[in-house]
């Protein structure tokens, strides 16, 4: 646990009757890549604006490097914000754009020369000093915006969907550039995105939000493999949600009844009691069709639909009254499995996560049926 750079203590923000952020409590470490992830309107930008000093919290405190800044204005905080639209000055060339934050502190252009050169090297934009923003591509403009934010060595950089305007390939390339730069400079990044892949691949830790509420804060591995709520489980990755009943629960593990079979679960949240109706989360890529080795759970099912997706196949199977989707990589797909085939569905006791049935309404489904 390194030094804490940014701390939110029970921060709450409401705009009249709208609660944009409720009880955000976190310590973000120096040099950490911390992401805020969640659907539109969940409070990501508001959280960033609170840290930047562009909004005041309704309750709670914000500390930057140990100092209470809740009432300190934005320009007195040692943090910079990079927005989606870059906001470069159109009439200034690259060099003057990058110089701007130093100019505001009274540093002359000649004096700033070495620092400007260094950050342009860092973002791989040497030789572009005399270009105007309109003479640059989207990715290049984004890199200049980044150089400008880094030139006066802020304690933290706040990025609000900085790659949102870029096309997919450029976006993936810029993710790598950004991550490399962050590693290189060791500055704390707080990164807002609604793209789960971006958050998982770039972050040290992620806060997953919905409706102003923080559902989970954890490493990408924790968020993906042990989602704290049904919402997190549904928002990240591809999840089956099945209905079952908890027949036994003790010491953090349990047994569920699913379509007439008893299935052991390695993790059972303490709030669930034996006898309760539960939701069973099972990642589609964990589901095996006709497993060669024995698995802890084995359910008979019939394949209803097979969709070829290039790198994998998605097989939708009916198992009693419920549907279970399996995503199987193309290399290990058994061509003998057809629509109508009887199969056995296998998975392990560590592959399932359990939630209260009352969380069902929080599930976000992006199924092909809905589209
Ligand atoms: N100035 C404001 N006045 C009133 N309501 C606001 C204001 N700013 C934000 N909100 C509301 O607060 C909630 C959170 O907004 P916020 O902009 O933080 O969401 P977001 O997670 O950044 O969403 P998006 O992904 O669409 O950018 C929304 O319901 C929004 O309508
Ligand atoms: Mg936003």
CSV table of C-alpha atoms and ligand atoms in Angstrom, one decimal:
chain,number,residue,atom,x,y,z
A,1,UNK,CA,0.0,0.0,0.0
A,2,UNK,CA,1.9,3.1,-1.3
A,3,UNK,CA,1.4,6.7,-0.3
A,4,UNK,CA,-2.2,8.0,-0.8
A,5,UNK,CA,-2.4,10.8,-3.4
A,6,UNK,CA,-6.1,11.4,-3.5
A,7,UNK,CA,-8.6,10.6,-0.8
A,8,UNK,CA,-12.4,10.8,-0.9
A,9,UNK,CA,-14.1,10.5,2.5
A,10,UNK,CA,-17.8,9.8,2.3
A,11,UNK,CA,-18.2,12.2,-0.6
A,12,UNK,CA,-21.7,13.0,-1.7
A,13,UNK,CA,-22.9,15.3,-4.4
A,14,UNK,CA,-26.5,16.2,-5.2
A,15,UNK,CA,-27.9,18.7,-7.7
A,16,UNK,CA,-31.2,19.7,-6.2
A,17,UNK,CA,-33.1,16.4,-6.0
A,18,UNK,CA,-30.7,14.5,-8.2
A,19,UNK,CA,-28.1,12.5,-6.2
A,20,UNK,CA,-25.2,12.3,-8.7
A,21,UNK,CA,-22.7,10.7,-6.3
A,22,UNK,CA,-23.5,8.9,-3.0
A,23,UNK,CA,-21.0,8.1,-0.3
A,24,UNK,CA,-17.8,7.7,-2.3
A,25,UNK,CA,-15.0,6.5,0.0
A,26,UNK,CA,-11.6,5.6,-1.5
A,27,UNK,CA,-7.8,6.2,-1.1
A,28,UNK,CA,-6.1,6.4,-4.5
A,29,UNK,CA,-2.4,5.7,-4.3
A,30,UNK,CA,0.4,7.8,-5.8
A,31,UNK,CA,1.2,6.5,-9.3
A,32,UNK,CA,-2.0,4.4,-9.5
A,33,UNK,CA,-4.0,4.1,-12.6
A,34,UNK,CA,-7.5,4.3,-11.2
A,35,UNK,CA,-10.6,4.1,-13.4
A,36,UNK,CA,-14.2,5.1,-12.8
A,37,UNK,CA,-16.4,2.7,-14.8
A,38,UNK,CA,-20.2,2.7,-15.3
A,39,UNK,CA,-23.1,3.4,-17.6
A,40,UNK,CA,-24.2,6.8,-18.7
A,41,UNK,CA,-25.3,9.0,-15.9
A,42,UNK,CA,-23.8,7.0,-13.1
A,43,UNK,CA,-21.7,9.9,-11.7
A,44,UNK,CA,-18.3,9.5,-13.3
A,45,UNK,CA,-17.8,13.0,-14.6
A,46,UNK,CA,-19.3,14.5,-11.4
A,47,UNK,CA,-16.7,12.5,-9.3
A,48,UNK,CA,-13.9,13.8,-11.6
A,49,UNK,CA,-15.2,17.4,-11.4
A,50,UNK,CA,-15.3,17.1,-7.6
A,51,UNK,CA,-11.6,16.0,-7.5
A,52,UNK,CA,-10.7,18.7,-10.0
A,53,UNK,CA,-12.4,21.4,-7.9
A,54,UNK,CA,-15.0,22.2,-10.6
A,55,UNK,CA,-17.8,21.1,-8.1
A,56,UNK,CA,-18.0,21.3,-4.4
A,57,UNK,CA,-19.1,18.2,-2.5
A,58,UNK,CA,-22.5,18.4,-0.7
A,59,UNK,CA,-21.0,16.3,2.1
A,60,UNK,CA,-17.7,14.6,2.9
A,61,UNK,CA,-14.1,15.6,2.2
A,62,UNK,CA,-11.6,15.5,-0.6
A,63,UNK,CA,-7.9,15.3,0.3
A,64,UNK,CA,-5.0,15.8,-2.2
A,65,UNK,CA,-1.7,14.6,-0.9
A,66,UNK,CA,-3.0,14.7,2.7
A,67,UNK,CA,-4.4,18.2,2.4
A,68,UNK,CA,-8.2,19.0,2.7
A,69,UNK,CA,-9.1,20.7,-0.6
A,70,UNK,CA,-12.9,20.4,-0.6
A,71,UNK,CA,-13.2,24.2,-0.7
A,72,UNK,CA,-10.0,25.0,-2.6
A,73,UNK,CA,-10.7,26.3,-6.2
A,74,UNK,CA,-9.6,24.3,-9.2
A,75,UNK,CA,-6.7,26.5,-10.2
A,76,UNK,CA,-5.1,26.0,-6.8
A,77,UNK,CA,-5.1,22.2,-7.0
A,78,UNK,CA,-2.2,20.5,-8.5
A,79,UNK,CA,-4.3,18.4,-10.9
A,80,UNK,CA,-5.1,18.7,-14.5
A,81,UNK,CA,-8.2,17.5,-16.5
A,82,UNK,CA,-8.1,16.1,-20.0
A,83,UNK,CA,-11.5,16.1,-21.7
A,84,UNK,CA,-12.9,14.1,-24.6
A,85,UNK,CA,-12.7,17.2,-26.9
A,86,UNK,CA,-9.0,17.9,-26.1
A,87,UNK,CA,-9.7,21.7,-26.1
A,88,UNK,CA,-6.5,22.7,-27.8
A,89,UNK,CA,-6.2,26.4,-28.7
A,90,UNK,CA,-6.8,26.4,-32.5
A,91,UNK,CA,-4.8,29.6,-33.3
A,92,UNK,CA,-1.7,28.4,-31.4
A,93,UNK,CA,0.9,26.0,-32.7
A,94,UNK,CA,1.7,22.8,-30.9
A,95,UNK,CA,4.7,24.3,-29.0
A,96,UNK,CA,2.6,27.2,-27.7
A,97,UNK,CA,-0.3,25.0,-26.8
A,98,UNK,CA,2.0,22.8,-24.7
A,99,UNK,CA,3.7,25.9,-23.2
A,100,UNK,CA,0.4,27.4,-22.0
A,101,UNK,CA,0.3,26.0,-18.4
A,102,UNK,CA,3.8,27.1,-17.9
A,103,UNK,CA,3.1,30.6,-19.3
A,104,UNK,CA,0.3,30.9,-16.8
A,105,UNK,CA,2.9,30.5,-14.1
A,106,UNK,CA,5.1,33.1,-15.6
A,107,UNK,CA,7.6,30.8,-17.3
A,108,UNK,CA,8.9,32.2,-20.7
A,109,UNK,CA,8.8,30.3,-23.9
A,110,UNK,CA,12.6,30.0,-24.2
A,111,UNK,CA,12.9,29.0,-20.6
A,112,UNK,CA,10.3,26.3,-21.1
A,113,UNK,CA,11.9,24.9,-24.2
A,114,UNK,CA,13.6,21.9,-22.6
A,115,UNK,CA,10.4,20.9,-20.7
A,116,UNK,CA,8.3,21.2,-23.9
A,117,UNK,CA,10.8,19.1,-25.8
A,118,UNK,CA,10.8,16.5,-23.1
A,119,UNK,CA,7.0,16.0,-23.0
A,120,UNK,CA,6.7,16.0,-26.8
A,121,UNK,CA,9.3,13.3,-26.8
A,122,UNK,CA,7.3,11.4,-24.2
A,123,UNK,CA,4.1,11.4,-26.3
A,124,UNK,CA,6.2,10.7,-29.5
A,125,UNK,CA,5.4,14.0,-31.2
A,126,UNK,CA,8.8,15.6,-31.7
A,127,UNK,CA,9.0,17.5,-35.0
A,128,UNK,CA,5.4,18.7,-34.8
A,129,UNK,CA,6.2,21.9,-32.8
A,130,UNK,CA,5.1,24.4,-35.5
A,131,UNK,CA,1.9,22.6,-36.6
A,132,UNK,CA,-1.6,24.0,-35.8
A,133,UNK,CA,-4.2,21.7,-34.2
A,134,UNK,CA,-6.2,21.5,-37.4
A,135,UNK,CA,-3.1,20.1,-39.2
A,136,UNK,CA,-3.1,17.1,-36.8
A,137,UNK,CA,-5.0,13.8,-36.7
A,138,UNK,CA,-7.4,13.0,-33.8
A,139,UNK,CA,-4.8,10.7,-32.1
A,140,UNK,CA,-2.1,13.3,-32.6
A,141,UNK,CA,-4.3,16.1,-31.1
A,142,UNK,CA,-5.0,13.8,-28.1
A,143,UNK,CA,-1.3,13.3,-27.6
A,144,UNK,CA,-0.6,17.0,-27.6
A,145,UNK,CA,-3.4,17.6,-25.1
A,146,UNK,CA,-1.7,15.0,-23.0
A,147,UNK,CA,1.7,16.7,-23.3
A,148,UNK,CA,0.1,20.0,-22.3
A,149,UNK,CA,-1.4,18.4,-19.2
A,150,UNK,CA,2.0,16.8,-18.2
A,151,UNK,CA,4.3,19.7,-18.9
A,152,UNK,CA,4.0,21.3,-15.4
A,153,UNK,CA,4.3,17.9,-13.6
A,154,UNK,CA,0.9,17.7,-11.9
A,155,UNK,CA,0.3,15.4,-8.9
A,156,UNK,CA,-2.6,13.8,-10.8
A,157,UNK,CA,-4.1,13.7,-14.2
A,158,UNK,CA,-7.9,13.4,-14.5
A,159,UNK,CA,-9.1,12.0,-17.8
A,160,UNK,CA,-12.7,12.1,-18.9
A,161,UNK,CA,-13.3,9.6,-21.7
A,162,UNK,CA,-10.2,11.0,-23.4
A,163,UNK,CA,-10.3,8.4,-26.3
A,164,UNK,CA,-14.1,8.7,-26.8
A,165,UNK,CA,-13.8,10.6,-30.1
A,166,UNK,CA,-11.3,8.1,-31.7
A,167,UNK,CA,-12.1,5.2,-34.0
A,168,UNK,CA,-11.7,1.7,-32.6
A,169,UNK,CA,-8.2,0.9,-33.9
A,170,UNK,CA,-6.8,4.2,-32.9
A,171,UNK,CA,-8.5,4.0,-29.6
A,172,UNK,CA,-6.7,0.7,-28.8
A,173,UNK,CA,-3.4,2.1,-30.0
A,174,UNK,CA,-3.8,5.2,-27.8
A,175,UNK,CA,-4.7,3.0,-24.8
A,176,UNK,CA,-1.2,1.5,-25.0
A,177,UNK,CA,0.4,4.9,-25.5
A,178,UNK,CA,-1.5,6.3,-22.5
A,179,UNK,CA,-0.6,3.4,-20.3
A,180,UNK,CA,3.1,3.6,-21.3
A,181,UNK,CA,3.2,7.3,-20.6
A,182,UNK,CA,1.5,6.8,-17.2
A,183,UNK,CA,4.1,4.1,-16.3
A,184,UNK,CA,6.9,6.4,-17.5
A,185,UNK,CA,5.9,9.5,-15.6
A,186,UNK,CA,4.6,7.7,-12.5
A,187,UNK,CA,1.7,10.3,-12.1
A,188,UNK,CA,-1.6,9.3,-10.6
A,189,UNK,CA,-4.2,8.9,-13.4
A,190,UNK,CA,-7.9,8.9,-12.7
A,191,UNK,CA,-9.6,7.7,-15.9
A,192,UNK,CA,-13.3,7.8,-16.7
A,193,UNK,CA,-14.7,5.4,-19.2
A,194,UNK,CA,-17.8,3.4,-19.8
A,195,UNK,CA,-15.8,0.8,-21.8
A,196,UNK,CA,-15.2,-2.2,-19.6
A,197,UNK,CA,-12.4,-3.6,-21.8
A,198,UNK,CA,-10.6,-0.3,-21.6
A,199,UNK,CA,-10.9,-0.2,-17.8
A,200,UNK,CA,-9.9,-3.9,-17.4
A,201,UNK,CA,-6.8,-3.6,-19.6
A,202,UNK,CA,-5.4,-0.3,-18.4
A,203,UNK,CA,-6.2,0.0,-14.7
A,204,UNK,CA,-4.6,-0.9,-11.4
A,205,UNK,CA,-8.0,-0.6,-9.8
A,206,UNK,CA,-11.5,0.2,-10.9
A,207,UNK,CA,-14.5,1.7,-9.2
A,208,UNK,CA,-17.7,0.4,-10.8
A,209,UNK,CA,-20.6,2.8,-10.4
A,210,UNK,CA,-24.3,2.8,-11.1
A,211,UNK,CA,-26.8,5.5,-10.3
A,212,UNK,CA,-24.3,7.5,-8.2
A,213,UNK,CA,-23.5,4.4,-6.1
A,214,UNK,CA,-20.1,2.7,-5.9
A,215,UNK,CA,-20.8,-1.0,-6.3
A,216,UNK,CA,-17.2,-2.3,-6.1
A,217,UNK,CA,-13.7,-1.0,-5.9
A,218,UNK,CA,-11.0,-3.6,-6.9
A,219,UNK,CA,-8.3,-4.8,-9.2
A,220,UNK,CA,-9.4,-5.9,-12.7
A,221,UNK,CA,-9.0,-9.5,-11.5
A,222,UNK,CA,-11.2,-9.0,-8.5
A,223,UNK,CA,-13.9,-7.1,-10.5
A,224,UNK,CA,-14.0,-9.8,-13.2
A,225,UNK,CA,-13.7,-12.9,-11.1
A,226,UNK,CA,-15.5,-11.9,-7.9
A,227,UNK,CA,-18.1,-9.3,-8.8
A,228,UNK,CA,-19.6,-7.9,-5.6
A,229,UNK,CA,-23.1,-7.3,-7.0
A,230,UNK,CA,-25.3,-8.7,-9.8
A,231,UNK,CA,-25.0,-5.3,-11.5
A,232,UNK,CA,-21.1,-5.6,-11.6
A,233,UNK,CA,-21.4,-9.2,-12.8
A,234,UNK,CA,-23.7,-8.2,-15.6
A,235,UNK,CA,-21.9,-5.0,-16.6
A,236,UNK,CA,-18.5,-6.6,-17.0
A,237,UNK,CA,-17.9,-9.6,-19.2
A,238,UNK,CA,-20.6,-12.0,-20.4
A,239,UNK,CA,-22.6,-13.7,-17.6
A,240,UNK,CA,-25.4,-16.2,-17.4
A,241,UNK,CA,-27.9,-15.5,-14.6
A,242,UNK,CA,-29.8,-18.6,-13.4
A,243,UNK,CA,-32.4,-19.0,-10.8
A,244,UNK,CA,-31.9,-21.4,-8.0
A,245,UNK,CA,-32.3,-22.0,-4.3
A,246,UNK,CA,-29.6,-22.0,-1.7
A,247,UNK,CA,-30.0,-25.3,0.2
A,248,UNK,CA,-27.0,-24.9,2.5
A,249,UNK,CA,-24.6,-22.1,3.5
A,250,UNK,CA,-21.8,-22.1,6.0
A,251,UNK,CA,-18.3,-20.6,6.3
A,252,UNK,CA,-18.5,-18.6,3.1
A,253,UNK,CA,-19.4,-21.5,0.8
A,254,UNK,CA,-22.7,-23.1,0.0
A,255,UNK,CA,-24.8,-25.5,-2.1
A,256,UNK,CA,-27.5,-24.4,-4.6
A,257,UNK,CA,-30.3,-26.4,-6.2
A,258,UNK,CA,-30.4,-25.7,-9.9
A,259,UNK,CA,-32.8,-27.6,-12.2
A,260,UNK,CA,-33.0,-30.6,-9.8
A,261,UNK,CA,-29.2,-30.8,-9.2
A,262,UNK,CA,-27.2,-29.9,-6.2
A,263,UNK,CA,-24.2,-27.7,-7.0
A,264,UNK,CA,-21.4,-26.7,-4.7
A,265,UNK,CA,-20.4,-23.0,-4.7
A,266,UNK,CA,-17.0,-22.0,-3.3
A,267,UNK,CA,-18.1,-18.5,-2.6
A,268,UNK,CA,-21.4,-17.6,-0.9
A,269,UNK,CA,-21.9,-14.0,0.4
A,270,UNK,CA,-22.6,-13.9,4.2
A,271,UNK,CA,-25.9,-12.1,3.6
A,272,UNK,CA,-27.5,-15.1,2.0
A,273,UNK,CA,-29.3,-17.8,4.2
A,274,UNK,CA,-30.1,-21.4,3.5
A,275,UNK,CA,-33.6,-21.8,1.9
A,276,UNK,CA,-33.3,-18.4,0.1
A,277,UNK,CA,-34.1,-18.0,-3.6
A,278,UNK,CA,-30.8,-16.9,-5.3
A,279,UNK,CA,-29.3,-15.7,-8.6
A,280,UNK,CA,-26.5,-17.8,-9.8
A,281,UNK,CA,-23.9,-16.0,-12.0
A,282,UNK,CA,-21.9,-18.2,-14.4
A,283,UNK,CA,-19.5,-16.7,-16.9
A,284,UNK,CA,-20.2,-17.9,-20.5
A,285,UNK,CA,-16.6,-18.8,-21.1
A,286,UNK,CA,-16.5,-21.0,-18.0
A,287,UNK,CA,-19.3,-23.2,-19.3
A,288,UNK,CA,-18.0,-26.4,-20.9
A,289,UNK,CA,-20.0,-28.5,-23.4
A,290,UNK,CA,-19.4,-32.3,-22.9
A,291,UNK,CA,-16.3,-31.8,-20.8
A,292,UNK,CA,-13.6,-34.4,-21.3
A,293,UNK,CA,-12.5,-34.3,-17.7
A,294,UNK,CA,-14.9,-34.5,-14.9
A,295,UNK,CA,-16.3,-31.2,-13.5
A,296,UNK,CA,-17.9,-30.5,-10.2
A,297,UNK,CA,-21.3,-29.6,-11.8
A,298,UNK,CA,-22.8,-31.5,-14.7
A,299,UNK,CA,-26.2,-30.7,-16.1
A,300,UNK,CA,-28.1,-32.3,-19.0
A,301,UNK,CA,-29.1,-29.8,-21.7
A,302,UNK,CA,-30.2,-29.4,-25.3
A,303,UNK,CA,-28.5,-27.0,-27.7
A,304,UNK,CA,-31.0,-24.6,-29.1
A,305,UNK,CA,-28.9,-22.1,-31.1
A,306,UNK,CA,-25.3,-21.9,-32.3
A,307,UNK,CA,-23.8,-18.7,-33.5
A,308,UNK,CA,-20.3,-18.6,-35.0
A,309,UNK,CA,-18.5,-15.4,-34.1
A,310,UNK,CA,-15.0,-15.8,-35.7
A,311,UNK,CA,-12.8,-16.5,-32.7
A,312,UNK,CA,-15.5,-18.4,-30.8
A,313,UNK,CA,-18.9,-20.1,-30.9
A,314,UNK,CA,-21.8,-19.1,-28.7
A,315,UNK,CA,-24.1,-22.0,-27.9
A,316,UNK,CA,-27.5,-21.3,-26.2
A,317,UNK,CA,-28.7,-24.4,-24.4
A,318,UNK,CA,-31.9,-25.1,-22.6
A,319,UNK,CA,-31.5,-26.8,-19.3
A,320,UNK,CA,-34.9,-27.5,-17.7
A,321,UNK,CA,-36.8,-24.3,-17.7
A,322,UNK,CA,-33.6,-22.1,-18.1
A,323,UNK,CA,-31.2,-21.1,-20.7
A,324,UNK,CA,-27.4,-21.4,-20.3
A,325,UNK,CA,-25.1,-19.8,-22.9
A,326,UNK,CA,-21.6,-21.3,-23.5
A,327,UNK,CA,-18.9,-19.4,-25.4
A,328,UNK,CA,-16.3,-21.9,-26.7
A,329,UNK,CA,-13.2,-20.9,-28.6
A,330,UNK,CA,-13.2,-22.0,-32.2
A,331,UNK,CA,-10.1,-24.1,-31.8
A,332,UNK,CA,-11.7,-26.3,-29.1
A,333,UNK,CA,-15.2,-26.4,-30.6
A,334,UNK,CA,-16.6,-29.9,-31.3
A,335,UNK,CA,-18.2,-29.8,-34.8
A,336,UNK,CA,-20.3,-32.8,-33.7
A,337,UNK,CA,-22.4,-30.4,-31.6
A,338,UNK,CA,-25.4,-29.2,-33.6
A,339,UNK,CA,-28.6,-27.4,-32.9
A,340,UNK,CA,-30.8,-30.0,-31.3
A,341,UNK,CA,-27.9,-32.0,-29.8
A,342,UNK,CA,-28.2,-33.3,-26.3
A,343,UNK,CA,-25.1,-32.2,-24.3
A,344,UNK,CA,-23.8,-32.2,-20.8
A,345,UNK,CA,-22.9,-28.7,-19.4
A,346,UNK,CA,-20.0,-28.7,-17.0
A,347,UNK,CA,-18.5,-26.1,-14.7
A,348,UNK,CA,-16.6,-25.9,-11.4
A,349,UNK,CA,-17.6,-24.8,-7.9
A,350,UNK,CA,-15.3,-21.8,-8.2
A,351,UNK,CA,-17.0,-20.7,-11.5
A,352,UNK,CA,-20.3,-19.5,-9.9
A,353,UNK,CA,-21.1,-16.4,-7.9
A,354,UNK,CA,-24.3,-16.1,-5.9
A,355,UNK,CA,-26.5,-13.0,-5.4
A,356,UNK,CA,-29.8,-12.3,-3.6
A,357,UNK,CA,-32.8,-12.7,-6.0
A,358,UNK,CA,-33.7,-9.1,-5.2
A,359,UNK,CA,-30.7,-7.9,-7.2
A,360,UNK,CA,-32.3,-9.3,-10.4
A,361,UNK,CA,-33.6,-5.8,-11.3
A,362,UNK,CA,-30.1,-4.4,-11.4
A,363,UNK,CA,-28.9,-6.7,-14.1
A,364,UNK,CA,-27.9,-5.1,-17.3
A,365,UNK,CA,-28.5,-7.4,-20.3
A,366,UNK,CA,-26.9,-6.6,-23.6
A,367,UNK,CA,-28.3,-9.8,-25.3
A,368,UNK,CA,-28.9,-10.1,-29.0
A,369,UNK,CA,-32.6,-10.4,-28.2
A,370,UNK,CA,-32.7,-6.8,-26.8
A,371,UNK,CA,-31.0,-5.2,-29.8
B,1,LIG,N1,-25.0,20.4,-13.2
B,1,LIG,C1,-25.9,19.5,-13.0
B,1,LIG,N2,-27.1,19.8,-12.6
B,1,LIG,C2,-28.1,18.8,-12.4
B,1,LIG,N3,-27.8,17.5,-12.6
B,1,LIG,C3,-26.6,17.1,-13.0
B,1,LIG,C4,-25.6,18.1,-13.2
B,1,LIG,N4,-24.4,17.4,-13.6
B,1,LIG,C5,-24.8,16.1,-13.6
B,1,LIG,N5,-26.1,15.9,-13.2
B,1,LIG,C6,-26.8,14.6,-13.1
B,1,LIG,O1,-26.0,13.8,-12.3
B,1,LIG,C7,-26.0,12.5,-12.7
B,1,LIG,C8,-24.5,12.0,-13.0
B,1,LIG,O2,-24.0,12.7,-14.1
B,1,LIG,P1,-22.5,12.5,-14.7
B,1,LIG,O3,-22.3,13.6,-15.7
B,1,LIG,O4,-21.6,12.5,-13.5
B,1,LIG,O5,-22.6,11.1,-15.3
B,1,LIG,P2,-21.6,10.3,-16.1
B,1,LIG,O6,-21.4,9.0,-15.4
B,1,LIG,O7,-20.4,11.1,-16.4
B,1,LIG,O8,-22.4,9.9,-17.5
B,1,LIG,P3,-21.8,9.9,-19.0
B,1,LIG,O9,-21.2,8.5,-19.2
B,1,LIG,O10,-23.1,10.0,-19.8
B,1,LIG,O11,-20.9,11.0,-19.3
B,1,LIG,C9,-26.9,12.4,-14.0
B,1,LIG,O12,-28.1,12.0,-13.6
B,1,LIG,C10,-26.9,13.9,-14.4
B,1,LIG,O13,-28.1,14.2,-15.1
B,2,LIG,MG1,-19.5,11.8,-18.2
